[in-house]
Structure formats: structure tokens, C-alpha cells
């Protein structure tokens, strides 16, 4: 399976901040926002990843993530001149996807919860159709909403409904088989001129090939697209990291634990980030995994 991070758009809900910097480079607690969706793909054991963004933002994203080889990944980049809908990612990424299935994650979505690794592994193993993920929300009129029947089967998806039939929002993580490329190419633009991903999902639903996985209680999904939501996400991450002593979406740690890199490589990545607390965490983790102890003062 290939991965795509859609990190485009102009971030207008965050103006004036995003007049000068990509939304996906804004900090969520102690790390750039894009680390969170990247960590999702890494946990799903997806190592070939395409980042799609604006011509203005791509150089800075590439400077941050490089070609991914330092993390045991292959990261490439594609430009999206104008935001014309989420489904455009499959057209821009057609060569990247090739004959494979694909996971699309939005660059401003943050996921955290118990057994998330197991959920990802189970659902990426053999995708036949599409897999959508949902989470309950208090304001369903703002999202694409999924309706289920009494047996828990997906029966409808409605974009920002005036009268929602449920409170299950379709979140910004989507898994598709290879048919998604042709489906996206044949989707008709909406009244706003956009290629809506909900229209792609409806095609799969009509074919009887749309699976819905609910991320229920105990799971956090945050759409960090406004100043308030970024603050809330930062507070959430800060609280959990402070209480548990571990970091959420630490891409170096995930690369180490997934055996994409070894302890020596992980330590070198941590050294690049010293004297920050994030760098100290990565170095300490690498030492725990077998890197030779360093002289006193290394973390000062």
C-alpha cells in the first residue's frame, strides 16, 4: 500500500498566520503538525509516501522531511497549484500509487487511541473497495456524516447535512483499492468546482464495497484547522506526554520500533535535535534500545 499526505490549501481559517507558513508546519505541542499524519502512515507500515502541497509550501516541507531515508522511508512530493478537493490527491498521485492500494491522510488530522496500531494493521492488510473511519462529534452539520443500519452496515454518507442522520463523522483517513484513481478521474466537480471525496466514497457505497470502522470512546480525533483546535490539540498532547513520559507521533521512535532504522541511526537523529527535550527523548530511547551509552553531559 502507498501513502499520501494531503497538505495543500491556503489555511484561510488560520489567517494571518498561514500567510507566511504552511499550516502543516505549525507546532502542535512540541512537533510540526505534519508529524501526526506521517506517524499514522508509518504505524500502518506504509513506507512509500507522497506529500502533496502548494508550490510555496513544498520547499519547507521537503526541508523538514527530506527524502525520508533517514527514517527508513521514501518520501516524494507533488505540487497542487490550487485546492480543488480531496479527490484530486488520487489524480495527482496516480503515478505514485501505480497498481497498489492507497491510504490518504489529511495533513491537519491528529489521531490517538488505544490499539490504533492494531486497527491500522487489520484494515490495511487487504483492501477491497474502501475503508472509512468515523468518530462521534457534537456538531455533525460540519462534517461528512455516515448513517448505519441496525446491523452496523454503512447505508449513506452525506456532506455537511442540515439535518444529520447520525453523529458519526467521516474522519480524514481513507483507505482505497486501486480503482480509486479511475473513480476520482470520473467524479464530477461540485457546485464549488471541487472534486469531493464524499462523491468517491458514494461510488464505493453503491458498489457495496464501502466499509466503515468506528473509532469510538477512548479514541481522540482532532481536526487542527483553526486556532482553537490547534490549541486544544496541543493541550491534549502536552497533557498526555507529561503524564505518561512518552511522546505522541515521535516519528524517530516509530521508525525504531517498526524496525525501519536501528538504534545507532535513531541516536544520530536525536543528536541533530539537541539540546531540545525532543532530541534528548530520542537519544534516551535509542540508548534504551541498545545504543552505546554516551559520556556525561551528552544531553546537556
Coordinates of C-alpha atoms in Angstrom, one line a residue:
X1 CA 0.0 0.0 0.0
X2 CA 1.2 3.5 -0.9
X3 CA 0.5 6.6 1.3
X4 CA -0.5 10.1 0.5
X5 CA -0.5 13.1 2.9
X6 CA -2.6 15.9 1.5
X7 CA -1.0 19.1 3.0
X8 CA -2.3 21.6 0.5
X9 CA -4.7 24.5 0.7
X10 CA -4.1 28.0 2.0
X11 CA -5.1 27.6 5.6
X12 CA -7.5 30.5 5.4
X13 CA -9.1 29.7 8.7
X14 CA -5.7 30.4 10.3
X15 CA -5.0 33.7 8.7
X16 CA -2.9 35.8 9.2
X17 CA -0.5 33.0 10.5
X18 CA -0.7 31.0 7.3
X19 CA 0.1 33.9 5.1
X20 CA 3.7 33.1 5.7
X21 CA 3.9 29.5 6.8
X22 CA 2.2 26.2 5.9
X23 CA -0.5 25.1 8.3
X24 CA 1.2 21.7 8.4
X25 CA 4.4 23.2 9.8
X26 CA 2.7 24.9 12.7
X27 CA 3.5 23.4 16.1
X28 CA 1.2 21.0 17.9
X29 CA 2.8 21.0 21.3
X30 CA 6.5 20.2 20.5
X31 CA 6.4 19.0 16.9
X32 CA 5.2 20.1 13.5
X33 CA 1.6 19.2 12.7
X34 CA 2.6 17.0 9.7
X35 CA 4.4 14.6 12.1
X36 CA 1.0 13.4 13.3
X37 CA -0.4 12.2 9.9
X38 CA 3.0 10.9 8.9
X39 CA 3.1 8.8 12.1
X40 CA -0.3 7.3 11.1
X41 CA 1.1 6.0 7.8
X42 CA 4.2 4.7 9.5
X43 CA 2.2 2.8 12.0
X44 CA 0.3 1.3 9.1
X45 CA 3.6 0.0 7.8
X46 CA 3.4 2.3 4.8
X47 CA 6.9 3.4 3.7
X48 CA 6.4 5.0 0.3
X49 CA 4.7 8.3 0.9
X50 CA 3.7 11.2 -1.3
X51 CA 3.3 14.7 0.2
X52 CA 1.0 17.0 -1.8
X53 CA 1.1 20.7 -1.1
X54 CA 1.3 24.2 -2.6
X55 CA 4.3 25.3 -4.7
X56 CA 5.1 27.9 -1.9
X57 CA 5.0 25.3 0.9
X58 CA 6.7 22.3 -0.7
X59 CA 10.3 23.5 -0.2
X60 CA 9.9 23.9 3.6
X61 CA 8.1 20.6 3.9
X62 CA 10.8 18.9 1.9
X63 CA 13.5 20.6 4.1
X64 CA 11.8 19.2 7.2
X65 CA 11.1 15.6 6.0
X66 CA 13.8 15.3 3.3
X67 CA 13.5 12.2 1.2
X68 CA 12.6 10.1 4.2
X69 CA 15.6 7.8 4.0
X70 CA 16.8 8.8 7.5
X71 CA 13.5 7.3 8.8
X72 CA 13.7 4.2 6.5
X73 CA 11.0 5.8 4.3
X74 CA 10.7 7.0 0.7
X75 CA 9.1 10.4 0.7
X76 CA 8.4 12.3 -2.6
X77 CA 6.5 15.5 -3.3
X78 CA 3.9 16.8 -5.7
X79 CA 2.5 20.3 -6.1
X80 CA -1.1 21.3 -6.1
X81 CA -1.5 24.7 -7.5
X82 CA -5.0 25.3 -6.2
X83 CA -7.1 23.3 -3.7
X84 CA -9.7 21.6 -5.9
X85 CA -11.0 18.9 -3.5
X86 CA -9.6 16.0 -1.6
X87 CA -10.2 13.5 -4.5
X88 CA -7.6 15.5 -6.6
X89 CA -5.0 13.7 -4.5
X90 CA -5.6 10.5 -6.4
X91 CA -5.2 12.2 -9.8
X92 CA -2.0 14.0 -8.8
X93 CA -0.8 10.8 -7.1
X94 CA -1.7 8.3 -9.8
X95 CA 1.9 7.6 -10.8
X96 CA 2.9 7.3 -7.1
X97 CA 0.0 4.8 -6.4
X98 CA 0.8 2.7 -9.5
X99 CA -1.0 -0.6 -9.3
X100 CA -1.2 -0.6 -5.5
X101 CA -3.9 0.3 -2.9
X102 CA -3.5 3.7 -1.2
X103 CA -4.1 5.4 2.2
X104 CA -4.9 9.1 2.2
X105 CA -4.5 11.1 5.4
X106 CA -5.2 14.8 5.7
X107 CA -2.3 16.9 6.9
X108 CA -4.2 18.6 9.7
X109 CA -5.8 15.5 11.3
X110 CA -4.5 14.1 14.5
X111 CA -5.3 10.5 15.7
X112 CA -4.5 8.9 19.0
X113 CA -6.0 6.0 20.8
X114 CA -5.7 2.5 22.3
X115 CA -5.0 -0.3 19.7
X116 CA -4.7 2.2 16.8
X117 CA -1.7 0.2 15.5
X118 CA -3.9 -3.0 15.5
X119 CA -6.8 -1.2 13.8
X120 CA -4.4 0.1 11.1
X121 CA -2.8 -3.3 10.5
X122 CA -6.1 -5.1 10.3
X123 CA -7.6 -2.7 7.8
X124 CA -4.7 -2.1 5.5
X125 CA -3.9 -5.8 5.1
X126 CA -6.2 -6.4 2.1
X127 CA -8.3 -3.5 0.9
X128 CA -11.2 -4.5 -1.4
X129 CA -13.1 -1.3 -2.0
X130 CA -12.7 1.5 0.5
X131 CA -12.3 1.7 4.3
X132 CA -13.7 4.8 6.0
X133 CA -13.1 5.7 9.6
X134 CA -15.6 7.5 11.8
X135 CA -15.7 9.3 15.1
X136 CA -18.7 10.7 17.1
X137 CA -19.0 14.5 17.1
X138 CA -21.2 17.1 18.8
X139 CA -21.6 19.3 15.7
X140 CA -22.3 16.8 12.8
X141 CA -23.5 19.5 10.4
X142 CA -19.9 20.5 9.9
X143 CA -18.7 17.1 8.6
X144 CA -19.4 14.3 6.2
X145 CA -21.8 12.1 8.2
X146 CA -22.2 8.3 7.9
X147 CA -25.5 6.6 8.6
X148 CA -25.6 3.0 9.7
X149 CA -28.4 0.4 9.7
X150 CA -29.4 -1.7 12.7
X151 CA -26.7 -4.3 11.7
X152 CA -24.0 -1.7 11.7
X153 CA -23.7 -1.5 7.9
X154 CA -23.0 1.7 6.2
X155 CA -26.1 2.9 4.2
X156 CA -25.4 6.6 3.4
X157 CA -22.9 9.4 3.5
X158 CA -24.0 13.0 3.5
X159 CA -21.7 16.0 3.3
X160 CA -22.4 18.7 5.9
X161 CA -26.1 17.8 6.3
X162 CA -28.6 20.4 7.5
X163 CA -30.4 17.6 9.3
X164 CA -27.8 14.9 10.2
X165 CA -29.0 11.3 10.4
X166 CA -26.2 10.4 12.9
X167 CA -23.3 12.0 14.8
X168 CA -20.7 9.8 13.1
X169 CA -18.2 12.0 11.2
X170 CA -16.1 10.5 8.5
X171 CA -12.6 11.5 9.6
X172 CA -9.5 12.4 7.4
X173 CA -8.1 8.9 7.0
X174 CA -9.2 6.8 4.0
X175 CA -8.1 3.5 2.5
X176 CA -8.8 2.5 -1.1
X177 CA -8.1 -0.2 -3.6
X178 CA -6.6 0.8 -7.0
X179 CA -10.0 1.6 -8.5
X180 CA -9.9 5.0 -6.7
X181 CA -7.8 6.5 -9.4
X182 CA -10.3 5.9 -12.2
X183 CA -13.2 6.8 -9.9
X184 CA -11.6 10.1 -8.9
X185 CA -11.0 11.0 -12.6
X186 CA -14.6 10.5 -13.4
X187 CA -16.1 12.4 -10.4
X188 CA -18.0 15.5 -11.5
X189 CA -16.9 18.7 -9.8
X190 CA -19.3 20.1 -7.2
X191 CA -21.0 23.4 -7.4
X192 CA -17.8 24.9 -5.8
X193 CA -15.8 23.3 -8.6
X194 CA -14.2 20.8 -6.3
X195 CA -13.7 17.0 -6.6
X196 CA -15.4 15.9 -3.4
X197 CA -14.1 12.8 -1.7
X198 CA -17.6 12.1 -0.4
X199 CA -18.6 11.5 -4.1
X200 CA -15.8 9.0 -4.4
X201 CA -16.9 7.2 -1.3
X202 CA -20.5 7.1 -2.6
X203 CA -19.4 5.2 -5.7
X204 CA -17.9 2.6 -3.4
X205 CA -21.0 2.5 -1.3
X206 CA -23.2 2.0 -4.4
X207 CA -20.9 -0.9 -5.4
X208 CA -21.3 -2.5 -1.9
X209 CA -17.6 -2.1 -1.2
X210 CA -17.5 0.6 1.5
X211 CA -16.5 -0.5 5.0
X212 CA -17.0 1.8 8.0
X213 CA -14.7 1.5 11.1
X214 CA -15.9 3.4 14.1
X215 CA -13.2 5.0 16.3
X216 CA -15.3 5.2 19.5
X217 CA -14.9 6.1 23.1
X218 CA -11.3 6.4 24.4
X219 CA -10.1 7.5 20.9
X220 CA -9.1 11.1 20.1
X221 CA -9.5 12.6 16.6
X222 CA -8.7 16.3 16.2
X223 CA -9.1 18.4 13.1
X224 CA -6.5 21.0 13.7
X225 CA -7.6 23.6 11.2
X226 CA -8.5 26.6 13.4
X227 CA -6.6 28.4 16.2
X228 CA -8.9 26.9 18.8
X229 CA -8.5 23.4 17.5
X230 CA -4.7 23.7 17.3
X231 CA -4.6 25.0 20.9
X232 CA -6.9 22.1 22.0
X233 CA -4.7 19.6 20.2
X234 CA -1.5 21.0 21.8
X235 CA -3.1 20.9 25.2
X236 CA -4.2 17.3 24.7
X237 CA -0.7 16.1 23.5
X238 CA 1.0 18.1 26.3
X239 CA -1.1 16.6 29.0
X240 CA -0.7 13.0 27.8
X241 CA 3.0 13.3 27.2
X242 CA 3.6 14.9 30.6
X243 CA 1.6 12.3 32.4
X244 CA 2.9 9.2 30.5
X245 CA 6.5 10.3 29.8
X246 CA 6.2 9.2 26.2
X247 CA 5.8 11.2 23.1
X248 CA 2.8 11.0 20.7
X249 CA 3.8 11.0 16.9
X250 CA 7.5 10.8 17.6
X251 CA 8.5 9.7 14.1
X252 CA 12.0 8.7 15.1
X253 CA 10.6 6.4 17.8
X254 CA 8.1 4.8 15.4
X255 CA 10.8 4.2 12.8
X256 CA 12.9 2.5 15.5
X257 CA 10.1 0.4 16.9
X258 CA 8.9 -0.6 13.4
X259 CA 12.5 -1.7 12.6
X260 CA 12.8 0.9 9.8
X261 CA 16.0 2.1 11.4
X262 CA 18.4 0.8 14.1
X263 CA 19.3 2.3 17.5
X264 CA 22.5 3.9 16.1
X265 CA 20.6 5.7 13.4
X266 CA 17.9 6.8 15.8
X267 CA 20.6 8.2 18.2
X268 CA 22.1 10.2 15.4
X269 CA 18.7 11.7 14.6
X270 CA 18.3 12.6 18.2
X271 CA 21.7 14.3 18.3
X272 CA 20.6 16.5 15.4
X273 CA 17.8 17.9 17.6
X274 CA 19.8 18.5 20.8
X275 CA 19.6 20.3 23.1
X276 CA 15.8 20.2 22.8
X277 CA 13.8 18.0 25.1
X278 CA 12.6 16.2 22.0
X279 CA 16.2 15.4 21.0
X280 CA 17.0 14.2 24.5
X281 CA 14.0 11.9 24.4
X282 CA 15.1 10.4 21.0
X283 CA 18.6 9.9 22.3
X284 CA 17.5 8.3 25.5
X285 CA 15.2 6.0 23.6
X286 CA 18.0 4.9 21.3
X287 CA 20.2 4.2 24.3
X288 CA 17.4 2.1 25.8
X289 CA 17.3 0.1 22.5
X290 CA 21.0 -0.7 22.6
X291 CA 22.9 2.3 21.5
X292 CA 26.2 2.5 23.5
X293 CA 25.9 4.9 26.5
X294 CA 27.4 8.4 25.9
X295 CA 29.7 10.4 28.2
X296 CA 28.1 12.5 30.8
X297 CA 26.9 15.8 29.5
X298 CA 25.8 14.5 26.1
X299 CA 22.2 15.6 26.8
X300 CA 23.1 19.0 28.4

